[in-house]
Structure formats: structure tokens, C-alpha cells
């Protein structure tokens, strides 16, 4: 079967299938190059159109302009943030109290977050957050560790320390309460490596590529990446419309399930242990809050490497923190069935057997686009089969999952191993779900 020339026009869909031997005479058979987002017509692919802009939600008003501000980066999960120092002292015996820093200056309104206060304290000094007494964990002359009290609202609030004799010191807007996000998703993302297989591509086998997506989000329940591929784990589904409204593996993870948060950042980075840098830039063509990069350097997307999310510094109302072990790339693997890595398109049956080597990822996702030949010699997309299954080395797509079956249809086949890193975000206790995916991408023909 010949390969489809690049730029081959897409014909109109007819409602019935024609003998493929007749259609091949048109010179438009086989797989076309697929190197980006899919417009769903089976022809040359186009850039994603911007979706509707959502209004991001950022808790709390802009804090009072600081008198002095200092930022110190650390290598721990949360990053120290210096706040404005405002000191009020009333003489009454003992030392003159001072409050210079709250670290970190954010936490959930459920309370129970440990924060460190730095300044000058007495042996009986007590801390208050928004007028509510904080439980003292430890205290010396220059440092207090306290546990924040629960609060019934979210906002920037004052932090105060007090000792006998009405001695007080405080920081206005020294702590930011966030709505407790326990049990919800607070960040979604994907970093993926795509390895192209086979010698049947028009213009030659495409070069491997890598891409990434990320956003901080709110407003949704706990979510996992596989839910974009199946209604239930261990199953497949067939969609006549493009899954998620766009080509699913290149889409915004969890598209439509969350409200993105515009952090004010222009880029963010995932850092590997040996100098690897996965940089995602603010994507102004999407909703505010999304970061993406369709052309990551392959040398920075390394199998089995664990990456940290670098410190975020954006809008004054967005907390500054980093996140250790936020993303991990899976190991490489190969596909045994279908035989994607051969010169000609491998045949597949309606009961579609999939086999791969190695194991150890969290699970495997499958993405198959089915194209059929049209009356005038082009190709049109019939639909998409997507699956989310255990990483056991094999899976068979039940014949009944395909709504119909015709000989000579072309399948774009992507099988990806997934590592899902679930990490708690320090500001609100929601879960960051950033997956690393290694795709094998090839083609097949129905028989």
C-alpha cells in the first residue's frame, strides 16, 4: 500500500465505503505525516484554535505594598517568602518584641500548617493569626514555630505576637489563607516523548519529538490523567467527535474539568538532577494560566529521570514555592503487536491485540485515530479509540468497542506508558498530577 503524499487533498465523506483498490488509483493512500495538533479531517494538521477564555480566580485582594521585601530560595518543598515588617511596641517590662518574617506566608483555612516566625521574642510570647491564637510548637529568643488556627474565610490576614505588659509586634497582611484543597486536583500537566515507528510515513519517518503542558487549577474533584482516555480504568471508548474537543494527547490535560489559575508567571520549569531543564512558556493562545511547549529539546526529556518543579514567582497573590519530585518520565519500551516498526503498514483485526515489552509504569494509555478513504481519493476521520489499561504487557480491544469495521481503513496508533506523580501542593493541600508519558507512534491497516 502506497503512502499518502503530503498535502494530498481531503475528499468529502460519502456514507459508504468503496473498494480500496479503486481508491488507491487516486494516488492518495497510506499514512500522512502527523506532527502536531489534529484538526480531525485526516489531512494536513493545523494549529489548535484558542478555546474560550475563562476568568481565573485568585484568592484574596492584592496585599498592602511592602516596605521591604526579600525572597530567599531553598531546596525544600516550600520556599521561604519574606513579608513586610511592621512593628508596634508598647513598653511594659521585658524585651522589645519584633516580628520580621513569616515563613511560609501561606496555608489552608483548615489550619494546622506549621509556620516559622522570626524576630525578637520573650519567654511568654504568643502568636495570633487574624486575631486567632496559634498553637506554639517551639520558641526561643529569635524564632517561634507555631501551628496556624483554622479560619472560616480566605484572604491575606495580619500576624501578631504579644507578651505580658501589652508588648506587641505585627505584620500587616503577613499570612495568606487559601481554601483547603484536600482531595481535589490543584495542578495538571504532561511531559511527553514521542518515538515514531515504521517506514510507511509519507516523506519518511518523522523525527522523535517532545512536548509539555501544565496549569495550576481549582474547582474540580481529584482527577487522574487516564480519565481523559476511558470512562472506567481498564476499558476503551470510541468517540466520533475529537476527544476533549482536540487531539487528546496534545490537549490540555483534564480539558474542561477545571478552572485554570492565572499565577502571573510567564514561564515555569521542571529541573532534572543532571542539568535537564523542561521549560514551559505561558501560552497566550489558550486560557490564562496554561503553560506549554511543543518543541522541547529531546536531551532534556530523559527516560526514568525524576524532575522538580522550580520555584514559582508570579502575581503578588500567588505563593512562592517549589515542589520536589513533581514529574517523572517512564522508561522506554517497544511494541510487539501491532508490528508498528516495519516497512509496511501492519494488518489488524477488529478484535485488536496490543502487546508491548517491559512494565513498571503506573498504566498504559492507547490512542487510535481511524481514517477511511473517500469517493474522490482523499481520507476522512471516522473516530477515535482511546483506552486506559494496566501496564501488564498486553491488552485486546474488544471487537464490540468498534462501532463498525471495514477492510482498508488506516489507523494512527499511539501507545503510551504513563508515570503519574501525585504530590501535595504546599499552599492548599490539593494534589498536583503531572504525568510523564513515553509514546510509541505508528500506523496499521484494518483487515
Coordinates of C-alpha atoms in Angstrom, one line a residue:
X1 CA 0.0 0.0 0.0
X2 CA 1.5 3.3 -1.0
X3 CA 2.0 6.2 1.4
X4 CA -0.1 9.4 1.2
X5 CA 1.7 12.4 -0.3
X6 CA 2.0 15.4 1.9
X7 CA -0.7 18.0 1.1
X8 CA -3.0 15.4 -0.5
X9 CA -6.4 17.0 -0.6
X10 CA -9.1 15.5 1.7
X11 CA -12.2 14.4 -0.1
X12 CA -15.7 14.6 1.1
X13 CA -17.1 11.8 3.3
X14 CA -19.6 9.6 1.4
X15 CA -21.6 7.5 3.9
X16 CA -20.4 4.2 2.4
X17 CA -17.0 2.5 1.8
X18 CA -15.6 2.0 -1.7
X19 CA -13.3 -0.8 -2.8
X20 CA -9.9 0.4 -1.6
X21 CA -8.3 -0.9 -4.9
X22 CA -10.3 1.6 -6.8
X23 CA -9.5 4.5 -4.4
X24 CA -5.8 3.8 -4.4
X25 CA -5.7 4.8 -8.1
X26 CA -6.1 8.4 -6.9
X27 CA -2.6 8.5 -5.5
X28 CA -3.8 9.3 -2.0
X29 CA -3.3 6.2 0.1
X30 CA -1.4 5.4 3.3
X31 CA -0.5 7.4 6.3
X32 CA 0.3 11.1 6.1
X33 CA 2.8 12.9 8.3
X34 CA 1.3 13.7 11.7
X35 CA 3.4 16.1 13.6
X36 CA 1.1 18.2 15.8
X37 CA -2.4 19.0 16.7
X38 CA -5.2 17.3 14.7
X39 CA -7.9 19.2 13.1
X40 CA -9.9 16.0 12.7
X41 CA -10.2 15.9 8.9
X42 CA -7.5 13.4 8.2
X43 CA -5.5 15.8 6.1
X44 CA -2.8 18.4 6.9
X45 CA -2.9 19.2 10.6
X46 CA -3.4 22.7 11.8
X47 CA -2.6 24.7 15.0
X48 CA -5.1 24.4 17.8
X49 CA -7.6 27.2 17.9
X50 CA -7.8 29.1 21.2
X51 CA -10.6 27.9 23.4
X52 CA -13.0 30.2 25.2
X53 CA -11.2 32.4 27.8
X54 CA -12.2 31.6 31.4
X55 CA -11.9 34.1 34.1
X56 CA -9.2 32.8 36.6
X57 CA -9.9 33.0 40.3
X58 CA -7.1 34.3 42.5
X59 CA -8.0 34.4 46.3
X60 CA -7.6 37.5 48.3
X61 CA -7.0 41.1 47.5
X62 CA -3.6 42.5 46.5
X63 CA -1.7 42.9 49.7
X64 CA -0.5 46.3 51.0
X65 CA 2.6 47.5 49.2
X66 CA 5.5 46.2 51.3
X67 CA 8.0 48.5 53.0
X68 CA 10.8 45.9 52.5
X69 CA 10.7 42.7 50.6
X70 CA 13.3 39.9 50.4
X71 CA 13.0 36.5 48.7
X72 CA 15.1 33.5 49.7
X73 CA 15.1 30.3 47.6
X74 CA 15.5 27.0 49.3
X75 CA 15.7 23.4 48.1
X76 CA 12.8 22.2 50.2
X77 CA 9.3 21.7 49.0
X78 CA 8.1 25.0 50.3
X79 CA 10.1 28.2 49.7
X80 CA 10.7 30.9 52.2
X81 CA 8.9 34.1 51.5
X82 CA 9.8 37.3 53.3
X83 CA 7.0 39.6 54.2
X84 CA 6.7 43.2 55.1
X85 CA 7.8 44.1 58.6
X86 CA 5.6 46.3 60.7
X87 CA 6.4 46.6 64.4
X88 CA 4.4 48.1 67.2
X89 CA 5.9 48.0 70.7
X90 CA 4.3 49.1 74.0
X91 CA 6.7 49.3 76.9
X92 CA 5.8 47.2 79.9
X93 CA 8.9 45.4 81.0
X94 CA 10.8 42.6 79.3
X95 CA 12.4 42.7 75.8
X96 CA 11.1 44.8 73.0
X97 CA 9.2 42.5 70.6
X98 CA 9.9 42.4 66.9
X99 CA 8.3 40.4 64.1
X100 CA 10.4 40.4 60.9
X101 CA 9.3 37.4 58.9
X102 CA 6.6 34.7 58.4
X103 CA 7.8 31.6 56.7
X104 CA 6.0 30.3 54.7
X105 CA 3.4 33.1 54.5
X106 CA 0.6 30.8 53.2
X107 CA -1.5 27.9 54.3
X108 CA -5.1 26.5 54.2
X109 CA -8.1 27.8 56.1
X110 CA -8.4 24.3 57.7
X111 CA -5.5 25.3 59.9
X112 CA -2.7 23.1 61.2
X113 CA 0.1 24.5 59.0
X114 CA 3.4 25.0 60.7
X115 CA 4.9 28.3 60.1
X116 CA 8.1 29.9 61.5
X117 CA 8.1 33.4 62.9
X118 CA 11.4 35.3 63.1
X119 CA 12.2 38.4 65.1
X120 CA 12.8 39.1 68.8
X121 CA 10.6 37.2 71.3
X122 CA 10.2 36.8 75.1
X123 CA 9.7 33.6 77.0
X124 CA 5.9 34.1 77.2
X125 CA 5.3 35.4 73.6
X126 CA 2.1 34.2 72.0
X127 CA 1.3 34.4 68.2
X128 CA -2.0 35.3 66.6
X129 CA -3.1 34.9 63.0
X130 CA -6.0 37.0 62.0
X131 CA -6.7 37.6 65.7
X132 CA -6.9 33.8 66.4
X133 CA -4.3 32.3 68.7
X134 CA -1.8 30.0 67.1
X135 CA -0.5 26.9 69.0
X136 CA 3.1 27.3 69.9
X137 CA 5.3 24.4 69.0
X138 CA 8.7 25.8 70.0
X139 CA 10.1 29.2 70.9
X140 CA 13.5 30.9 71.5
X141 CA 14.6 34.5 71.6
X142 CA 14.6 34.8 67.8
X143 CA 12.4 32.2 66.4
X144 CA 8.9 30.7 67.0
X145 CA 7.3 27.7 65.3
X146 CA 3.5 27.8 65.5
X147 CA 0.6 25.9 64.1
X148 CA -2.0 28.1 62.3
X149 CA -5.6 28.2 63.6
X150 CA -8.5 27.3 61.3
X151 CA -10.3 30.2 59.8
X152 CA -13.7 30.5 58.0
X153 CA -12.5 32.6 55.1
X154 CA -9.6 33.0 52.7
X155 CA -7.6 36.2 52.4
X156 CA -4.5 38.0 53.5
X157 CA -4.6 38.5 57.3
X158 CA -2.4 40.1 59.9
X159 CA 0.1 38.2 62.1
X160 CA 0.8 39.5 65.6
X161 CA 3.0 38.4 68.6
X162 CA 2.2 39.5 72.1
X163 CA 3.8 39.3 75.5
X164 CA 2.9 40.4 79.0
X165 CA 2.7 44.2 79.5
X166 CA 0.9 44.7 76.3
X167 CA 4.0 44.4 74.3
X168 CA 3.1 43.6 70.6
X169 CA 4.6 43.4 67.2
X170 CA 2.8 42.6 64.0
X171 CA 3.0 42.2 60.2
X172 CA 0.0 43.5 58.2
X173 CA -1.1 41.1 55.6
X174 CA 1.5 38.7 56.8
X175 CA -0.2 35.4 56.0
X176 CA -2.5 34.3 53.2
X177 CA -5.3 31.7 53.9
X178 CA -6.2 29.5 51.0
X179 CA -9.4 27.4 50.7
X180 CA -8.4 23.9 51.8
X181 CA -8.0 21.8 48.7
X182 CA -7.6 18.4 50.3
X183 CA -9.0 15.7 48.0
X184 CA -9.0 17.9 44.9
X185 CA -6.7 18.4 42.0
X186 CA -4.6 21.6 42.2
X187 CA -2.3 21.2 39.1
X188 CA -2.5 19.2 35.9
X189 CA 0.3 18.6 33.4
X190 CA 2.0 16.3 30.9
X191 CA 5.6 16.0 29.7
X192 CA 5.8 13.5 26.8
X193 CA 8.3 12.0 24.5
X194 CA 7.1 10.6 21.1
X195 CA 9.1 7.9 19.3
X196 CA 7.9 7.4 15.7
X197 CA 7.9 3.9 14.3
X198 CA 7.8 2.3 10.8
X199 CA 8.8 3.2 7.3
X200 CA 5.4 3.8 5.8
X201 CA 5.2 7.6 6.6
X202 CA 4.9 10.0 3.6
X203 CA 8.1 11.9 3.3
X204 CA 9.9 9.4 5.6
X205 CA 9.6 8.5 9.3
X206 CA 9.3 11.7 11.3
X207 CA 11.9 12.6 13.9
X208 CA 11.1 12.0 17.5
X209 CA 9.6 14.9 19.4
X210 CA 8.7 16.0 22.9
X211 CA 6.1 18.4 24.3
X212 CA 4.7 19.6 27.6
X213 CA 1.5 21.2 29.2
X214 CA 0.9 22.5 32.7
X215 CA -1.6 24.6 34.7
X216 CA -2.5 25.3 38.3
X217 CA -6.2 24.7 38.6
X218 CA -9.1 24.8 41.0
X219 CA -12.7 23.8 41.2
X220 CA -12.6 20.1 40.5
X221 CA -12.5 16.7 42.3
X222 CA -9.5 14.5 42.5
X223 CA -8.7 13.7 38.8
X224 CA -6.3 11.3 37.1
X225 CA -4.8 11.6 33.6
X226 CA -6.3 8.2 32.4
X227 CA -9.8 9.7 32.8
X228 CA -9.2 11.6 29.5
X229 CA -9.0 8.2 27.8
X230 CA -11.6 5.9 29.3
X231 CA -14.8 6.1 31.3
X232 CA -13.5 3.4 33.6
X233 CA -10.0 2.2 34.1
X234 CA -9.2 -1.0 32.2
X235 CA -11.6 -0.1 29.3
X236 CA -11.7 1.6 26.0
X237 CA -14.2 4.1 24.4
X238 CA -14.9 5.1 20.8
X239 CA -15.6 8.8 20.0
X240 CA -17.0 10.1 16.8
X241 CA -16.0 13.6 17.9
X242 CA -12.5 14.5 18.8
X243 CA -11.9 13.5 22.4
X244 CA -11.9 16.6 24.6
X245 CA -12.5 18.7 21.5
X246 CA -8.9 18.4 20.3
X247 CA -6.4 15.7 19.6
X248 CA -6.4 14.2 23.1
X249 CA -2.7 13.5 23.6
X250 CA -1.7 17.1 22.6
X251 CA -4.6 18.7 24.5
X252 CA -4.8 20.4 27.9
X253 CA -5.0 17.5 30.4
X254 CA -8.4 17.4 32.1
X255 CA -9.7 19.9 29.5
X256 CA -12.9 21.5 30.7
X257 CA -12.8 19.9 34.1
X258 CA -11.2 22.8 36.0
X259 CA -10.8 26.5 36.2
X260 CA -7.2 27.5 35.5
X261 CA -5.4 29.9 37.8
X262 CA -3.5 32.7 36.3
X263 CA -0.4 32.9 38.5
X264 CA 1.1 35.8 36.7
X265 CA 4.1 33.7 35.7
X266 CA 5.5 33.9 32.2
X267 CA 7.1 30.5 32.3
X268 CA 7.9 27.6 34.6
X269 CA 10.5 24.9 34.7
X270 CA 10.9 21.2 35.6
X271 CA 14.5 20.6 36.6
X272 CA 16.3 17.3 36.4
X273 CA 19.3 16.1 38.6
X274 CA 21.9 16.4 35.8
X275 CA 21.0 19.9 34.3
X276 CA 17.9 18.8 32.4
X277 CA 15.5 21.8 32.0
X278 CA 12.0 21.3 30.8
X279 CA 10.8 24.9 30.2
X280 CA 7.1 25.6 29.5
X281 CA 6.1 29.1 28.4
X282 CA 2.9 31.0 29.1
X283 CA 0.6 30.1 26.3
X284 CA -1.3 33.2 25.4
X285 CA -3.3 31.3 22.7
X286 CA -5.1 29.3 25.4
X287 CA -6.8 30.3 28.6
X288 CA -4.7 32.4 31.1
X289 CA -2.8 30.1 33.4
X290 CA -1.7 27.5 30.8
X291 CA 2.0 26.8 30.0
X292 CA 3.1 24.8 27.0
X293 CA 5.9 23.9 24.7
X294 CA 5.5 21.8 21.6
X295 CA 9.3 21.6 20.8
X296 CA 11.1 20.5 23.9
X297 CA 14.7 19.6 23.4
X298 CA 14.9 15.8 23.4
X299 CA 18.1 15.9 25.5
X300 CA 16.0 17.4 28.4
X301 CA 13.3 14.8 28.3
X302 CA 15.1 11.8 29.7
X303 CA 13.5 8.4 30.4
X304 CA 13.3 7.4 34.1
X305 CA 14.5 10.8 35.3
X306 CA 12.7 12.5 38.3
X307 CA 12.1 16.2 37.9
X308 CA 11.4 19.0 40.4
X309 CA 9.1 21.9 39.7
X310 CA 11.2 25.0 40.1
X311 CA 10.1 27.9 42.3
X312 CA 7.1 29.8 41.1
X313 CA 7.1 33.6 41.4
X314 CA 4.3 35.4 39.7
X315 CA 1.4 37.6 40.9
X316 CA 1.8 39.0 44.4
X317 CA -1.2 37.0 45.5
X318 CA 0.4 33.7 44.2
X319 CA 2.5 31.9 46.8
X320 CA 6.2 31.2 46.0
X321 CA 7.2 27.6 46.3
X322 CA 8.9 24.7 44.6
X323 CA 7.8 21.0 44.5
X324 CA 10.3 18.2 44.7
X325 CA 9.7 15.1 42.6
X326 CA 6.8 16.7 40.7
X327 CA 7.2 14.7 37.5
X328 CA 8.9 11.5 36.4
X329 CA 9.5 10.2 32.9
X330 CA 8.8 6.5 32.3
X331 CA 11.3 4.1 30.7
X332 CA 11.5 3.4 27.0
X333 CA 9.6 0.4 25.6
X334 CA 8.7 -1.2 22.3
X335 CA 5.5 -2.5 20.7
X336 CA 5.2 -6.2 19.6
X337 CA 1.7 -6.0 18.3
X338 CA 0.8 -4.4 16.0
X339 CA 4.2 -4.6 14.3
X340 CA 4.5 -0.8 14.1
X341 CA 8.2 -0.7 13.4
X342 CA 8.3 -2.3 9.9
X343 CA 8.4 -1.0 6.4
X344 CA 4.7 -1.6 5.5
X345 CA 1.5 -1.0 7.4
X346 CA 0.8 -4.0 9.7
X347 CA -2.7 -5.5 9.4
X348 CA -5.0 -5.6 12.5
X349 CA -8.3 -7.4 13.2
X350 CA -11.4 -5.9 14.7
X351 CA -10.5 -7.7 17.9
X352 CA -7.3 -5.7 18.2
X353 CA -4.4 -7.3 20.0
X354 CA -1.9 -4.9 21.6
X355 CA 1.4 -6.2 23.1
X356 CA 4.4 -4.3 24.5
X357 CA 7.6 -5.2 26.4
X358 CA 8.7 -4.1 29.8
X359 CA 6.4 -2.9 32.6
X360 CA 6.6 -0.9 35.8
X361 CA 4.7 2.3 34.7
X362 CA 1.5 3.2 36.5
X363 CA -0.6 2.4 33.5
X364 CA -0.8 2.5 29.7
X365 CA -2.9 4.7 27.5
X366 CA -3.9 4.0 23.9
X367 CA -4.9 6.5 21.2
X368 CA -6.0 5.3 17.8
X369 CA -7.4 7.5 15.0
X370 CA -9.3 5.7 12.2
X371 CA -9.3 7.2 8.7
X372 CA -11.3 5.8 5.8
X373 CA -10.9 6.5 2.0
X374 CA -13.4 8.9 0.4
X375 CA -15.0 8.8 -3.0
X376 CA -12.7 11.4 -4.5
X377 CA -9.4 9.8 -3.3
X378 CA -8.9 11.5 0.0
X379 CA -9.2 10.4 3.6
X380 CA -11.6 11.4 6.3
X381 CA -11.6 10.6 10.0
X382 CA -14.3 8.2 11.3
X383 CA -13.4 8.4 15.0
X384 CA -11.0 7.8 17.8
X385 CA -10.5 4.7 20.0
X386 CA -8.9 5.5 23.4
X387 CA -8.1 3.2 26.3
X388 CA -6.5 3.2 29.8
X389 CA -5.3 -0.2 30.9
X390 CA -2.8 -1.7 33.3
X391 CA 0.9 -2.0 32.3
X392 CA 0.8 -5.8 32.1
X393 CA 2.4 -6.1 28.6
X394 CA -0.8 -6.8 26.6
X395 CA -4.4 -5.8 26.1
X396 CA -7.1 -6.7 23.5
X397 CA -9.6 -4.1 22.4
X398 CA -12.9 -6.0 22.2
X399 CA -14.4 -6.2 18.8
X400 CA -17.6 -4.8 20.1
X401 CA -15.9 -1.5 21.0
X402 CA -15.6 -0.7 17.3
X403 CA -19.0 0.6 16.1
X404 CA -18.3 -0.9 12.6
X405 CA -15.4 -2.5 10.7
X406 CA -14.2 -2.1 7.1
X407 CA -11.2 -3.5 5.3
X408 CA -8.6 -1.0 4.2
X409 CA -9.1 1.7 6.8
X410 CA -5.9 3.4 8.1
X411 CA -5.1 3.6 11.8
X412 CA -2.8 6.1 13.5
X413 CA -1.7 4.1 16.6
X414 CA -0.2 5.6 19.7
X415 CA 0.6 3.5 22.8
X416 CA 2.0 5.4 25.8
X417 CA 3.4 4.3 29.2
X418 CA 2.5 6.7 32.0
X419 CA 4.1 7.6 35.3
X420 CA 1.6 9.7 37.4
X421 CA 3.3 11.7 40.2
X422 CA 0.7 12.6 42.8
X423 CA 2.2 15.3 45.0
X424 CA 0.6 17.6 47.6
X425 CA 0.8 21.3 46.9
X426 CA 2.0 23.2 49.9
X427 CA -0.3 26.2 49.7
X428 CA -3.7 24.5 49.9
X429 CA -3.0 20.7 50.2
X430 CA -4.5 19.9 46.8
X431 CA -2.9 17.3 44.6
X432 CA -0.5 18.0 41.7
X433 CA -1.0 15.5 39.0
X434 CA 1.7 15.8 36.3
X435 CA 2.3 12.7 34.2
X436 CA 5.3 11.7 32.2
X437 CA 4.4 9.7 29.0
X438 CA 6.6 7.8 26.6
X439 CA 4.7 7.3 23.3
X440 CA 5.4 4.8 20.5
X441 CA 3.6 6.1 17.4
X442 CA 3.0 4.2 14.2
X443 CA 0.3 3.0 11.8
X444 CA -1.8 0.0 10.8
X445 CA -4.4 -1.1 8.3
X446 CA -7.6 -2.9 9.0
X447 CA -8.2 -6.3 7.5

